[in-house]
Short mmCIF file of C-alpha atoms in Angstrom, two decimals:
data_model
loop_
_atom_site.label_atom_id
_atom_site.label_comp_id
_atom_site.label_asym_id
_atom_site.label_seq_id
_atom_site.Cartn_x
_atom_site.Cartn_y
_atom_site.Cartn_z
CA MET A 788 32.61 -17.21 31.16
CA PRO A 789 34.86 -15.14 28.87
CA LYS A 790 37.50 -17.08 27.03
CA GLY A 791 41.23 -16.52 27.01
CA VAL A 792 43.69 -18.28 29.30
CA THR A 793 46.88 -16.66 30.54
CA LYS A 794 49.62 -17.94 32.81
CA ARG A 795 48.25 -15.73 35.59
CA ARG A 796 44.68 -16.95 35.26
CA PRO A 797 45.00 -20.03 37.54
CA ARG A 798 46.61 -17.85 40.25
CA THR A 799 43.91 -15.21 39.90
CA ARG A 800 41.17 -17.82 40.08
CA ALA A 801 42.72 -19.50 43.14
CA ALA A 802 43.05 -16.15 44.93
CA LEU A 803 39.43 -15.26 44.20
CA LEU A 804 38.25 -18.66 45.43
CA GLN A 805 40.20 -18.33 48.69
CA ALA A 806 38.98 -14.78 49.24
CA ALA A 807 35.39 -15.86 48.53
CA LEU A 808 35.60 -18.70 51.04
CA GLU A 809 36.83 -16.29 53.72
CA CYS A 810 34.28 -13.58 52.90
CA PHE A 811 31.37 -16.03 52.67
CA ALA A 812 32.35 -17.67 55.97
CA GLU A 813 32.72 -14.33 57.77
CA GLN A 814 29.84 -12.35 56.27
CA GLY A 815 27.58 -14.90 54.63
CA PHE A 816 26.91 -15.65 50.98
CA ARG A 817 24.23 -12.99 50.54
CA ALA A 818 26.02 -10.23 52.47
CA ALA A 819 29.46 -10.64 50.93
CA SER A 820 29.78 -8.51 47.79
CA ILE A 821 31.81 -9.10 44.67
CA GLU A 822 33.68 -5.89 45.48
CA GLN A 823 34.66 -7.20 48.93
CA ILE A 824 35.84 -10.49 47.46
CA CYS A 825 37.91 -8.69 44.84
CA GLU A 826 39.42 -6.35 47.42
CA SER A 827 40.31 -9.27 49.70
CA ALA A 828 41.91 -11.14 46.79
CA GLY A 829 43.74 -8.05 45.53
CA TYR A 830 42.06 -8.04 42.12
CA THR A 831 39.59 -5.90 40.19
CA ARG A 832 35.99 -6.59 39.21
CA GLY A 833 37.33 -7.17 35.72
CA ALA A 834 39.46 -10.04 37.00
CA PHE A 835 36.42 -11.46 38.75
CA TYR A 836 34.24 -11.37 35.64
CA SER A 837 36.97 -12.87 33.49
CA ASN A 838 36.73 -15.96 35.71
CA PHE A 839 33.13 -16.06 36.98
CA ASN A 840 29.77 -14.77 35.82
CA SER A 841 28.23 -14.44 39.30
CA LYS A 842 28.62 -15.15 43.00
CA GLU A 843 26.61 -18.34 42.47
CA GLU A 844 29.05 -19.57 39.84
CA LEU A 845 31.90 -18.70 42.22
CA PHE A 846 30.27 -20.71 45.01
CA LEU A 847 29.80 -23.72 42.73
CA ALA A 848 33.49 -23.56 41.79
CA LEU A 849 34.27 -23.55 45.53
CA PHE A 850 31.94 -26.51 45.97
CA ASP A 851 33.76 -28.51 43.29
CA ALA A 852 37.18 -27.62 44.69
CA HIS A 853 36.10 -28.62 48.21
CA SER A 854 34.59 -31.88 46.93
CA GLU A 855 37.84 -32.76 45.18
CA GLN A 856 39.86 -32.02 48.33
CA LEU A 857 37.48 -34.08 50.47
CA LEU A 858 37.63 -37.07 48.13
CA ASP A 859 41.42 -36.83 47.82
CA ARG A 860 41.82 -36.72 51.61
CA MET A 861 39.56 -39.72 52.12
CA THR A 862 41.37 -41.63 49.37
CA THR A 863 44.75 -40.90 50.98
CA LEU A 864 43.51 -42.05 54.39
CA ILE A 865 42.03 -45.22 52.97
CA ASP A 866 45.06 -46.05 50.85
CA SER A 867 47.45 -45.53 53.76
CA THR A 868 45.97 -48.32 55.90
CA GLU A 869 44.87 -51.91 55.53
CA LEU A 870 41.27 -51.44 54.59
CA THR A 871 38.71 -52.74 57.06
CA LEU A 872 35.20 -51.60 57.86
CA GLN A 873 36.57 -49.62 60.80
CA GLY A 874 39.26 -48.09 58.61
CA LEU A 875 36.58 -46.89 56.20
CA VAL A 876 34.58 -45.44 59.11
CA ASP A 877 37.66 -43.61 60.38
CA ALA A 878 38.18 -42.07 56.95
CA LEU A 879 34.53 -40.99 56.73
CA ALA A 880 34.69 -39.51 60.23
CA ASP A 881 37.89 -37.53 59.59
CA ILE A 882 36.94 -33.83 59.86
CA GLU A 883 39.59 -31.13 59.76
CA PRO A 884 39.21 -27.90 61.81
CA ALA A 885 38.98 -25.84 58.59
CA GLU A 886 35.77 -27.71 57.74
CA ARG A 887 33.84 -25.31 59.99
CA ASP A 888 34.22 -22.43 57.52
CA TRP A 889 33.05 -24.60 54.66
CA TYR A 890 30.05 -25.76 56.70
CA LEU A 891 29.01 -22.14 57.30
CA VAL A 892 29.34 -21.31 53.60
CA THR A 893 27.57 -24.34 52.19
CA THR A 894 24.73 -24.23 54.73
CA GLU A 895 23.86 -20.66 53.84
CA PHE A 896 24.06 -21.35 50.11
CA THR A 897 21.79 -24.37 50.58
CA LEU A 898 19.20 -22.12 52.24
CA HIS A 899 19.56 -19.70 49.32
CA ALA A 900 19.05 -22.60 46.88
CA ILE A 901 15.92 -23.79 48.69
CA ARG A 902 14.40 -20.36 48.04
CA ASP A 903 15.66 -20.12 44.45
CA PRO A 904 14.72 -22.95 42.05
CA GLN A 905 17.46 -22.06 39.57
CA ALA A 906 20.15 -22.14 42.26
CA ALA A 907 18.63 -25.38 43.61
CA ALA A 908 18.91 -27.04 40.20
CA ALA A 909 22.55 -25.98 39.87
CA LEU A 910 23.42 -27.13 43.39
CA ALA A 911 21.63 -30.45 42.87
CA GLN A 912 23.74 -31.09 39.78
CA HIS A 913 26.99 -30.51 41.67
CA ASP A 914 25.69 -32.52 44.64
CA ALA A 915 24.95 -35.41 42.28
CA GLN A 916 28.52 -35.38 40.93
CA LEU A 917 29.96 -35.53 44.45
CA ARG A 918 27.49 -38.22 45.47
CA ALA A 919 28.35 -40.34 42.42
CA ALA A 920 32.05 -40.15 43.28
CA LEU A 921 31.29 -41.09 46.90
CA ALA A 922 29.09 -43.98 45.79
CA ARG A 923 31.84 -45.35 43.52
CA GLY A 924 34.42 -44.94 46.26
CA LEU A 925 32.22 -46.59 48.88
CA THR A 926 31.49 -49.56 46.65
CA HIS A 927 35.20 -50.00 45.89
CA CYS A 928 36.26 -49.65 49.53
CA LEU A 929 33.60 -52.01 50.82
CA THR A 930 34.66 -54.59 48.24
CA ARG A 931 38.27 -54.25 49.43
CA ALA A 932 37.03 -54.72 53.00
CA GLY A 933 35.23 -57.92 52.00
CA ARG A 934 31.70 -56.46 52.02
CA THR A 935 29.00 -56.21 49.34
CA LEU A 936 26.34 -53.50 49.35
CA THR A 937 22.72 -54.62 49.68
CA VAL A 938 21.28 -51.14 49.02
CA ASP A 939 21.68 -48.59 46.25
CA ALA A 940 25.12 -46.95 46.55
CA ASP A 941 23.76 -43.49 45.71
CA GLU A 942 21.13 -43.73 48.45
CA LEU A 943 23.75 -44.84 50.95
CA ALA A 944 25.91 -41.87 49.93
CA ARG A 945 22.92 -39.60 50.59
CA LEU A 946 22.53 -41.12 54.06
CA LEU A 947 26.22 -40.71 54.89
CA ILE A 948 26.16 -37.08 53.74
CA ALA A 949 23.06 -36.47 55.88
CA VAL A 950 24.78 -37.98 58.93
CA ARG A 951 27.91 -35.92 58.35
CA GLU A 952 26.10 -32.62 57.81
CA GLY A 953 23.62 -33.20 60.63
CA GLY A 954 26.39 -34.26 62.96
CA LEU A 955 28.47 -31.20 62.13
CA ALA A 956 25.51 -28.89 62.81
CA GLN A 957 25.23 -30.33 66.32
CA SER A 958 29.00 -30.43 66.86
CA TYR A 959 29.49 -26.77 66.00
CA VAL A 960 26.72 -25.79 68.42
CA GLU A 961 27.89 -28.15 71.20
CA PRO A 962 31.57 -28.90 70.47
CA GLU A 963 32.36 -30.18 73.96
CA GLN A 964 29.39 -32.54 74.11
CA LEU A 965 29.75 -33.81 70.53
CA PRO A 966 33.19 -33.46 68.90
CA PRO A 967 33.11 -33.50 65.08
CA GLY A 968 33.10 -37.05 63.73
CA GLN A 969 31.87 -38.67 66.95
CA LEU A 970 28.46 -39.67 65.57
CA GLU A 971 30.06 -41.26 62.52
CA ARG A 972 32.51 -43.27 64.61
CA ARG A 973 29.72 -44.42 66.92
CA PHE A 974 27.04 -45.37 64.40
CA LEU A 975 28.52 -45.88 60.93
CA PRO A 976 29.95 -49.35 61.71
CA GLY A 977 26.39 -50.53 62.43
CA VAL A 978 24.98 -48.76 59.38
CA LEU A 979 27.60 -50.21 57.03
CA THR A 980 27.20 -53.68 58.53
CA ALA A 981 23.43 -53.50 58.24
CA PHE A 982 23.53 -52.52 54.57
CA THR A 983 26.24 -54.95 53.44
CA THR A 984 26.95 -58.66 53.45
CA GLU A 985 30.23 -60.51 53.70
CA GLY A 986 31.88 -61.46 50.44
#
């Protein structure tokens, strides 16, 4: 990425990220063009390339920003209540309405990455960073709730991500039959109890 930071750069970057999220959600990662993203954000291609080298790099920046927001929201929910196993489950099951757009974007990029080994390697690296943060947070929260993990924290994080993403896929297809977060609230207490011990 070209160097040189100006006072406007963070605003430009934020506008491009927001425009990309909207364009990717509406048109899909492959169909949305850099020109459309720039037009939606109100910037030129030059502004785009001064911040990102490609659409893939733009998506990965979106991924990191979304991961940070997700972790911050969960941390706020957890810190605002007396931490119990159920309180942790409630935080993990908290899904905002805006999450639907992100689900559309990340699902399509994941399919792109499955077909493209280079994109897969990049996505796996960012996935690993999110998973490591989740694993640390889970371990800390379970300790506060008086529980000790009996399985690898990274593997448990993988399982929780799989439940969340699989649950959302079903919820967005059948929202009345399965509201977002319902599977987590129903089954995560048993999962967390099964893979932890008291103390």
